Each structure stands twice: as structure tokens, then as C-alpha cells.
Short mmCIF file of C-alpha atoms in Angstrom, two decimals:
data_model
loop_
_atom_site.label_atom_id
_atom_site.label_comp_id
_atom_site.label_asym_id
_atom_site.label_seq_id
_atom_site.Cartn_x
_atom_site.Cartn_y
_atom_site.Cartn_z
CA UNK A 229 149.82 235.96 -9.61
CA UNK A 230 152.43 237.49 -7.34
CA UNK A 231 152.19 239.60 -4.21
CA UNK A 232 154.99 241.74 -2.73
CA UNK A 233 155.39 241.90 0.92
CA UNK A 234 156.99 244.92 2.79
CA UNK A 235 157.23 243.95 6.25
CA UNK A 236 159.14 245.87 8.95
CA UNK A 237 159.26 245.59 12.74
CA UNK A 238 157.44 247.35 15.23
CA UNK A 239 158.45 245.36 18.14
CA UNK A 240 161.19 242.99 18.49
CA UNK A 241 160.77 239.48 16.35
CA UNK A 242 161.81 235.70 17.07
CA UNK A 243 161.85 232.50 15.60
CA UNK A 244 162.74 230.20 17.85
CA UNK A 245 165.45 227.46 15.83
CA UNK A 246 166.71 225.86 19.73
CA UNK A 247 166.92 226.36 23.04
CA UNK A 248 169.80 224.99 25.05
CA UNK A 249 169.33 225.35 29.11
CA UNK A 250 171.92 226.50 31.48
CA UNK A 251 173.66 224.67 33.62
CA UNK A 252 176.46 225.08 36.32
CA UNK A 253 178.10 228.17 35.03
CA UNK A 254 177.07 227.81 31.21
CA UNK A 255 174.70 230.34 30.12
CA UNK A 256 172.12 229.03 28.60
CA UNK A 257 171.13 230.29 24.89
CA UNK A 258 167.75 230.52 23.14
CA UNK A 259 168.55 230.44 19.35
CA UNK A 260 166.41 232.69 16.64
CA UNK A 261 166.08 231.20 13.28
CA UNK A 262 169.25 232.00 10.88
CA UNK A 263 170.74 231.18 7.84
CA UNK A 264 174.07 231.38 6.07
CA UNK A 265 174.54 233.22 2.34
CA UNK A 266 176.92 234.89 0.13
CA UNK A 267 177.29 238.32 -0.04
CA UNK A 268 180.03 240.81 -2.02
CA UNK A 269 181.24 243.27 0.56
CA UNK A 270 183.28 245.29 -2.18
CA UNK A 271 186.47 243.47 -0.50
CA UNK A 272 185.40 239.75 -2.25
CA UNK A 273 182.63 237.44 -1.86
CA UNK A 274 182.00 236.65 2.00
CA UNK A 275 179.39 234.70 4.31
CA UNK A 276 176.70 236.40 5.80
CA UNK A 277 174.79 235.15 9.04
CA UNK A 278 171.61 236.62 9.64
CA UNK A 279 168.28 235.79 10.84
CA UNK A 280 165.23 235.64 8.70
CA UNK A 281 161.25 234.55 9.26
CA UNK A 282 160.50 231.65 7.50
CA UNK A 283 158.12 231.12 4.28
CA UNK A 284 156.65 228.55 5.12
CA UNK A 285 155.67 230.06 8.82
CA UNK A 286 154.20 232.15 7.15
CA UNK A 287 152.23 230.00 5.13
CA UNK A 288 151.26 228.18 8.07
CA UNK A 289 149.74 231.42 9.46
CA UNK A 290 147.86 232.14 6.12
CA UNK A 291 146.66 228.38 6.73
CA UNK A 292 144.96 228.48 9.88
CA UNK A 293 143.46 232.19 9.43
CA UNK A 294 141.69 230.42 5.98
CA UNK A 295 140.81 227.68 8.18
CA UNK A 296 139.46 230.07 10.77
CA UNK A 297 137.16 231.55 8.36
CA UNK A 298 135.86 228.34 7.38
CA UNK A 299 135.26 227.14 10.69
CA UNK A 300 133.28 230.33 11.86
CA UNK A 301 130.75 229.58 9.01
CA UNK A 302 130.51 226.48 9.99
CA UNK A 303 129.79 227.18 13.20
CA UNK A 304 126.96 229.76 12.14
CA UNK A 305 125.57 227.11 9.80
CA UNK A 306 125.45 224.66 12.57
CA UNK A 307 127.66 222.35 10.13
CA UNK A 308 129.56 219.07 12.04
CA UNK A 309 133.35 218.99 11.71
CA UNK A 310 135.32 216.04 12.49
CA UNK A 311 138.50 216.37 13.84
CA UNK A 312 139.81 214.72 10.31
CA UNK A 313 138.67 217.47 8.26
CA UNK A 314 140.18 219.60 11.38
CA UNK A 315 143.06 218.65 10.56
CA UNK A 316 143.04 218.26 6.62
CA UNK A 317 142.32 222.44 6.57
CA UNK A 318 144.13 223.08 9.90
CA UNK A 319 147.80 221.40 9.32
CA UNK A 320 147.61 219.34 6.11
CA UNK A 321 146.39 216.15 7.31
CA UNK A 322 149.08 213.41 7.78
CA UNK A 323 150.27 210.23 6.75
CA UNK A 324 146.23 208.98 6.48
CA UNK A 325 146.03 210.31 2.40
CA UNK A 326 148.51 209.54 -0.02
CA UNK A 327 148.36 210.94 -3.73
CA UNK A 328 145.47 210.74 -5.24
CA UNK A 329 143.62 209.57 -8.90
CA UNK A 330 143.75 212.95 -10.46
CA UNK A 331 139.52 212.83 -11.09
CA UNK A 332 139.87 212.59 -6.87
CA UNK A 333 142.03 215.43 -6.88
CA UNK A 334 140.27 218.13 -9.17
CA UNK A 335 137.11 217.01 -7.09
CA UNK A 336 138.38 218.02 -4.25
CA UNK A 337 140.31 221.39 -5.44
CA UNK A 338 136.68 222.22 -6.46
CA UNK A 339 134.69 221.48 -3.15
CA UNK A 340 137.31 223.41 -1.12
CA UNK A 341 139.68 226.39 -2.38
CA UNK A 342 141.71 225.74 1.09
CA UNK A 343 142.62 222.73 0.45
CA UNK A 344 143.47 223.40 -2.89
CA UNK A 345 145.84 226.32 -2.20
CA UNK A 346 147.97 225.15 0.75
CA UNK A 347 147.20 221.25 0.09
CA UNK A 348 146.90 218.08 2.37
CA UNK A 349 149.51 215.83 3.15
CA UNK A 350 150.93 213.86 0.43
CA UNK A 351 147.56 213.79 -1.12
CA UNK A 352 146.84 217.34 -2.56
CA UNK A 353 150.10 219.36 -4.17
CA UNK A 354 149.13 223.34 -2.69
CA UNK A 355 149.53 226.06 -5.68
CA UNK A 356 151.04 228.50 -3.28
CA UNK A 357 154.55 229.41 -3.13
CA UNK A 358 155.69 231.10 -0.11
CA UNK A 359 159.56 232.08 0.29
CA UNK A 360 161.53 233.13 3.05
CA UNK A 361 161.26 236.78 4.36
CA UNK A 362 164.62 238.15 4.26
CA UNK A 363 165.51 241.39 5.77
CA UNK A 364 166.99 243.82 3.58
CA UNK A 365 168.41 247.37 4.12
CA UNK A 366 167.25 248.68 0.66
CA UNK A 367 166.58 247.13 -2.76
CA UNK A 368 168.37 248.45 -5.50
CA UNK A 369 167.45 247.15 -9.37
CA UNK A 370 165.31 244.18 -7.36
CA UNK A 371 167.94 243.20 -5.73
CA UNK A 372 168.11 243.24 -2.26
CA UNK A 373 171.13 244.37 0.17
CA UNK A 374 171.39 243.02 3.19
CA UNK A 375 172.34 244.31 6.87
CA UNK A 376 176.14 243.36 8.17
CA UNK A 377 178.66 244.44 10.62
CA UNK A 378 182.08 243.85 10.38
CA UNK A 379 184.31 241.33 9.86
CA UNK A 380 184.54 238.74 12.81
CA UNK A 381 187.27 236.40 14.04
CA UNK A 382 186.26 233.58 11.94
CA UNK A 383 186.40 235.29 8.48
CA UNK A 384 182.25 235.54 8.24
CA UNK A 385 180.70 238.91 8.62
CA UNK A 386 177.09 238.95 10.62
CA UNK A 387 174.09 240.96 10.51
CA UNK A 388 173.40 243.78 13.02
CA UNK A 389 169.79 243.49 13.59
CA UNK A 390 170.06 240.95 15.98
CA UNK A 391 170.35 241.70 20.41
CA UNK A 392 170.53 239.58 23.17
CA UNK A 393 168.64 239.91 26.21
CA UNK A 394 170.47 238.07 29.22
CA UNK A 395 167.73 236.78 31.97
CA UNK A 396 167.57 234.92 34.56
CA UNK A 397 164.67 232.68 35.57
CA UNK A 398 164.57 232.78 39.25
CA UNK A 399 163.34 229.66 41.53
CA UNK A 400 161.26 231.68 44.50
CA UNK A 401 161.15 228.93 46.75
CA UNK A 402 164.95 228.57 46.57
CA UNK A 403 165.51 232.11 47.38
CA UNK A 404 162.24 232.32 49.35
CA UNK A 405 161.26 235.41 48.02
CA UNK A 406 158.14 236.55 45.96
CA UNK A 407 154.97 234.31 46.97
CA UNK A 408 157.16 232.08 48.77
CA UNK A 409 156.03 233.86 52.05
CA UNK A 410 152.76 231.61 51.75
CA UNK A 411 154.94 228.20 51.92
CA UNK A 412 156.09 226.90 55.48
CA UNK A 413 159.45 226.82 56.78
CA UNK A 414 159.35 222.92 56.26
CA UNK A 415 158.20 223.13 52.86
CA UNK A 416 161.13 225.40 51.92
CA UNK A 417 163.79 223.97 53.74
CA UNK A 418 162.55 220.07 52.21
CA UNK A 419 162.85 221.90 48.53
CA UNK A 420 166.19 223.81 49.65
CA UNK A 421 167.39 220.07 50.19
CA UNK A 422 166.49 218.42 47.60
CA UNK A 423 167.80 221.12 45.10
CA UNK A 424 170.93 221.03 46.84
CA UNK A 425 171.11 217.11 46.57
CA UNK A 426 169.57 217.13 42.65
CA UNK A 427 172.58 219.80 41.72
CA UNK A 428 175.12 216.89 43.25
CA UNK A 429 173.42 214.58 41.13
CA UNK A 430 173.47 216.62 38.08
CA UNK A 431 177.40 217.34 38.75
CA UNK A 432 178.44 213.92 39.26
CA UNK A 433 176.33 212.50 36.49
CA UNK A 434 178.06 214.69 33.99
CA UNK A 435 180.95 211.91 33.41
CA UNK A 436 178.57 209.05 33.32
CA UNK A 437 175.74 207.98 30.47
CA UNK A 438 173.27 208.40 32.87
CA UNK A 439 172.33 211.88 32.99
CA UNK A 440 170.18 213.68 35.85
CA UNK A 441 168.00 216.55 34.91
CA UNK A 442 168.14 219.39 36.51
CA UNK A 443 165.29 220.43 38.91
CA UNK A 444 165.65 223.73 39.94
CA UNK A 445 164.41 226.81 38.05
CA UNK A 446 167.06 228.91 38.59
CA UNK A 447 169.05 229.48 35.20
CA UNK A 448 170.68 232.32 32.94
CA UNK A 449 169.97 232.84 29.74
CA UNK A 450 170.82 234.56 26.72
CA UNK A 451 167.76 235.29 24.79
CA UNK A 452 168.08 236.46 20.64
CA UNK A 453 165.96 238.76 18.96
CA UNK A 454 165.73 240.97 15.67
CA UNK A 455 165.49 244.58 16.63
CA UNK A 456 162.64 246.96 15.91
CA UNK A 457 162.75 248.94 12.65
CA UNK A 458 164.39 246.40 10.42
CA UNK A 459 162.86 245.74 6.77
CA UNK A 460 162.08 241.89 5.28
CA UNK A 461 160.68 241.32 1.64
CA UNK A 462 159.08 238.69 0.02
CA UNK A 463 156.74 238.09 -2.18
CA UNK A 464 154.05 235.36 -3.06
CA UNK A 465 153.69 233.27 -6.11
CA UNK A 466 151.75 230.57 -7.46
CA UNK A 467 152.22 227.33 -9.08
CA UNK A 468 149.66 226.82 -11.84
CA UNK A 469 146.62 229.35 -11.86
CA UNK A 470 144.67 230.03 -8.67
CA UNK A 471 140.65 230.35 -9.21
CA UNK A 472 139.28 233.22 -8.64
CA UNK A 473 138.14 231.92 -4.95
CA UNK A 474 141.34 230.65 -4.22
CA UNK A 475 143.02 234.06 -4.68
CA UNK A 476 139.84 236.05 -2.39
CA UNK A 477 140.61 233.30 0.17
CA UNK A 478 144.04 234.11 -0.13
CA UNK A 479 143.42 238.02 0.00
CA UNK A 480 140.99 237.54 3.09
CA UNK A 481 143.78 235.72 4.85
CA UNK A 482 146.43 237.86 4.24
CA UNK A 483 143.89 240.56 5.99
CA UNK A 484 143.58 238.06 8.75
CA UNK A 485 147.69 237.78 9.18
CA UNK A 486 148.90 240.84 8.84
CA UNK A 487 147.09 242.34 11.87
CA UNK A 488 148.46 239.36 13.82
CA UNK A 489 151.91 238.92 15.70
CA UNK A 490 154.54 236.71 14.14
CA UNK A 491 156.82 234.38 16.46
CA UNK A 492 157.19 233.54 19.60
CA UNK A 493 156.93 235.89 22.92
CA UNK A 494 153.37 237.30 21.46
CA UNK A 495 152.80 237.72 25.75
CA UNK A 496 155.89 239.96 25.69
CA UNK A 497 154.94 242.13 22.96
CA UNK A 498 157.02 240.65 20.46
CA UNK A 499 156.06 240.12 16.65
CA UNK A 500 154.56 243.17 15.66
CA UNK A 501 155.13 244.56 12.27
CA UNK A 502 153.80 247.20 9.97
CA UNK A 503 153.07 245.95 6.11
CA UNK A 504 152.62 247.17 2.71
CA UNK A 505 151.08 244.14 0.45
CA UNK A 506 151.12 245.15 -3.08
CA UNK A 507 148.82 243.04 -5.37
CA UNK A 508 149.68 242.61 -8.89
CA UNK A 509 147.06 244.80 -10.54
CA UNK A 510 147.84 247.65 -8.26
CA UNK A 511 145.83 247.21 -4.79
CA UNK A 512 147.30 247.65 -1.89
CA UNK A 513 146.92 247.41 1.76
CA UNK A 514 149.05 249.07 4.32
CA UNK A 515 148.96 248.81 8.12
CA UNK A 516 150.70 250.53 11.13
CA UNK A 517 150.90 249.76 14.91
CA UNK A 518 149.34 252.23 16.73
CA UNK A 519 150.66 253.79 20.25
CA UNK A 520 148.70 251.32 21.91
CA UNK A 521 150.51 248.17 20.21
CA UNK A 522 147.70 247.53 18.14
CA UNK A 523 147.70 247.08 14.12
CA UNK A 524 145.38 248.76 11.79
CA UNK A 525 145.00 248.62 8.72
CA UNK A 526 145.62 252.66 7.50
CA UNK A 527 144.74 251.43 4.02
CA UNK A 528 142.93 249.74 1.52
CA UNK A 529 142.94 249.98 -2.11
CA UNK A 530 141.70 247.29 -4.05
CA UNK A 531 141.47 247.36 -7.92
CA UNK A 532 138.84 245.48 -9.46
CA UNK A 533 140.55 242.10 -10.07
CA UNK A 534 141.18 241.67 -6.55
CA UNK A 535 138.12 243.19 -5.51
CA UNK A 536 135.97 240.66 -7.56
CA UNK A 537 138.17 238.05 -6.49
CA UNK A 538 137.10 238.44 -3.29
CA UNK A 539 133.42 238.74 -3.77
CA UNK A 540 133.85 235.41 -5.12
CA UNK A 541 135.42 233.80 -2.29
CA UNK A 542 132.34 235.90 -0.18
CA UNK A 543 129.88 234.36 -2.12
CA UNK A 544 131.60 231.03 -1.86
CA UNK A 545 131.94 230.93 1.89
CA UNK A 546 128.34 232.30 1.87
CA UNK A 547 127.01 229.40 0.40
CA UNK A 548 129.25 226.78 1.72
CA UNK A 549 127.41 223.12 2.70
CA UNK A 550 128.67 219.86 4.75
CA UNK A 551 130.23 218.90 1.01
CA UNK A 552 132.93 221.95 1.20
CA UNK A 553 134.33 220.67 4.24
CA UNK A 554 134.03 216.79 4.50
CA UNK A 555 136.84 216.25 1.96
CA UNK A 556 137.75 213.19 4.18
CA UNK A 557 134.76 211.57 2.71
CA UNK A 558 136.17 212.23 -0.81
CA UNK A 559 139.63 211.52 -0.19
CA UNK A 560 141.05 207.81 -0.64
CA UNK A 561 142.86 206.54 2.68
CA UNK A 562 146.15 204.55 2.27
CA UNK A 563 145.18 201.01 3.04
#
């Protein structure tokens, strides 16, 4: 099985790697997700910084949209979940389940395709492969190029599909502006104090072990982003075969994700992307943001192979029981 992702941004798109406050007259800097590789700019092999959304984020939102359709039919079937198998479907599990006796194993992969395909903890080894979407300007022969600028002071080159948006997060009472009008003079002047005694403390606690944390909201910062309108591939393999219910749960998620945001900032608009999945026997499924910064799906062509794939899965959910979803009562817990 593989599946070929197209995605490109709508709105802007971040993956939050750190986040470093300001303080004094340091700015403060909120760090998107990038990585370092090696590119040949035609003037000898270089290294290339730019940002990229990673697989296995992805994965994580394929995850908990299978796990949302799970849970829904439970709910209509007025099925119990414990927080265990919550958490086996949700996030993996934890440290509870080691490996398993492989009769344990194919037991489970049978009761529930979820678990089967993204796996649980140490104890169940997923069949899905999910790498890294990197953002290409074109792909030429299948191989993708990537975005750059020039050359920088350091001898790297970096990609240009990254901005910064420089904020500042304001304290209201500080300033008394905003809905500080509703505070009393004493309740202002007590905070105006003790910010201005906290920001002593903070100073003079920079040369000691003993630092002071900084009270007051008032801070600049330099926020990163990708742009809108840049491309990422990637595409979706397996290891092993997938059932036929595993790939229809698969396909249903993907329909679940791809009308979703990706990221963080999902309150600012951020995330949105249009997609073209291509599925190896020739369906595909496109979708665009409207005007309104909504997704839809503009189309959906599915050949027969992943058509009957997913009236398997259907069926399966259909007909799902406590059995499907207790795997905690299956699974052997470390001792």
C-alpha cells in the first residue's frame, strides 16, 4: 500500500519545537519545527534549514480521528470504555503493556484494526509508516526540490517560506488600559508595585542560582510561521500487509484529517491546507478552503479496492461489541 499526499497551505502553519520568553530587552522567540539537510545548489553541496510538519504528527492526528470513530459507536451502542482502553486507542497506552506472546498479539490485531495499525505502547508494533512532510517547490523525476534563499553569513543557505510576526503581549493592569477601568486605584497601584519590585528581583537574581520568575505579562516576541501557498509531500506506507479494515479505517481517517487544521494557533486561523490524496489504485480525494476558511472536500473518486475497503471497515464498525474495544482485558500487564 502507499498513499501520496499533496498538501499546500491555505493559511499560515506552525509546529511549535520551543518557546523561549522575553526578558529585559531580549526578545523573546517562539521556535517552528525545523530540520537541517543537504542540498546541491549548482555551486557544491550545502546545508539547508527549513521547517517541515512532522510524520508522526500526523500520525497522531490519523490516531485520534480512528479513535473518534470508535468512540462515537460506542457511545450509540451504549458500550462502557475505561479510561485504559482510552488510552490504548487514544495515545498508545504506556509503560502498563510490554511485548506480547505473538498468539496475544494476532488476537488483538484481529479484535481491533486501530490498534493494529498505529499500535500500543511497547506491546503492539503499528504497520503504518508515516514520514515527514517536507515542503517542496516542484518534484522533478520523484525527486523533490526544495525552497532556499541565499547564502547567509554562516555558510548555510535557509528556506524562504518561513515569516516572523513580532508581538507583544501586553499586561492591562500595568498600563491600566483595556478592562482595567473595572479594577480600583488600590488594586492597580498594589500590582504596579509589586511588578516593579518582581522586575528588581528578576534583575538581581540573574547572577545568582536562584532564579526569580518573572510576573508580569508584558513581553515581545518573535513568533515563526510557514507562509501560505507553500507545497509539502509525503506519502504513506505500510509495514507488512494491512487487512482490508485496517486500510477503510485508514481511508475514513484520512477523510477525518484532512478537513482539520494542523498545528498550533487553530484560534488564529492557522493550519489550513488544501490536499490531493492519491490512493494506489487510482482514487483520489481533493479538498479546498473555501472563502469562508472552511475545507471541503471538492472531490471524491474512489476505485473499487478502496471503495470495498471501506465498506469493510463500515461493516466492521457496524457490528462492533464490548470485545473490539476492551483489548486491556486481552493484553498481558508487565508485572
Amino acid at each position: 500500500m502507499k498513499i501520496n499526499i499533496s498538501m499546500t497551505t491555505a493559511t499560515e502553519l506552525a509546529q511549535i519545537s520551543s518557546s523561549e520568553s522575553g526578558t529585559g530587552d531580549k526578545i523573546g522567540q517562539i521556535k517552528i519545527k525545523e530540520q537541517k539537510v543537504l542540498v546541491d545548489t549548482g555551486d557544491g553541496v550545502k546545508t539547508l534549514i527549513t521547517p517541515y510538519y512532522t510524520g508522526n504528527s500526523f500520525r497522531g492526528k490519523l490516531r485520534r480521528a480512528s479513535t473518534q470513530m470508535l468512540l462515537e459507536t460506542a457511545i450509540k451502542k451504549d458500550i462502557a470504555v475505561t479510561a485504559d482502553t482510552f488510552h490504548l486507542m487514544n495515545a498508545g497506552g504506556g509503560p502498563t503493556y510490554s511485548r506480547q506472546l505473538f498468539k496475544i498479539e494476532e488476537k488483538v490485531r484481529e479484535l481491533n484494526p486501530l490498534i493494529s495499525l498505529f499500535g500500543a505502547s511497547l506491546a503492539i508494533s503499528g504497520k503504518l509508516i508515516t514520514p515527514n512532510l517536507m515542503p517542496y517547490k516542484e518534484i522533478v523525476d520523484g525527486q523533490g526540490v526544495y525552497y532556499y534563499s541565499t547564502n547567509k553569513e554562516d555558510g548555510s543557505i535557509y528556506s524562504n517560506i518561513t515569516a516572523k510576526n513580532l508581538f507583544i503581549k501586553t499586561d492591562d493592569l500595568l498600563d491600566r488600559r483595556g478592562n482595567a477601568k473595572f479594577m480600583s486605584d488600590e488594586a492597580i497601584l498594589e500590582w504596579q508595585s509589586r511588578a516593579a519590585e518582581n522586575a528588581q528581583n528578576v534583575a538581581k537574581s540573574r547572577n545568582t542560582d536562584t532564579k526569580v520568575k518573572k510576573e508580569t505579562l508584558k513581553t515581545v516576541m518573535n513568533q515563526n510561521f510557514i507562509i501560505r501557498g507553500v507545497d509539502f509531500y509525503s506519502s504513506l506506507g505500510e509495514i507488512g500487509s494491512l487487512t482490508q479494515i485496517e486500510k477503510g479505517l485508514l481511508y475514513r481517517s484520512l477523510e477525518i484529517v484532512i478537513l482539520d487544521s494542523l498545528g498550533a494557533y487553530k484560534s488564529k486561523g492557522f493550519g489550513l491546507c488544501n490536499y490531493k490524496i492519491e490512493f494506489e489504485d487510482g482514487s483520489v480525494i481533493e479538498t479546498k478552503i473555501n472563502e469562508y476558511l472552511q475545507a471541503e472536500i471538492i472531490k471524491k473518486d474512489y476505485k473499487e479496492d478502496t471503495a470495498d475497503a471501506i465498506a469493510a471497515f463500515d461493516k466492521w464498525l457496524e457490528n462492533i461489541d464490548e470485545n473490539n474495544l476492551m483489548i486491556e482485558k486481552v493484553l498481558v500487564k508487565n508485572k
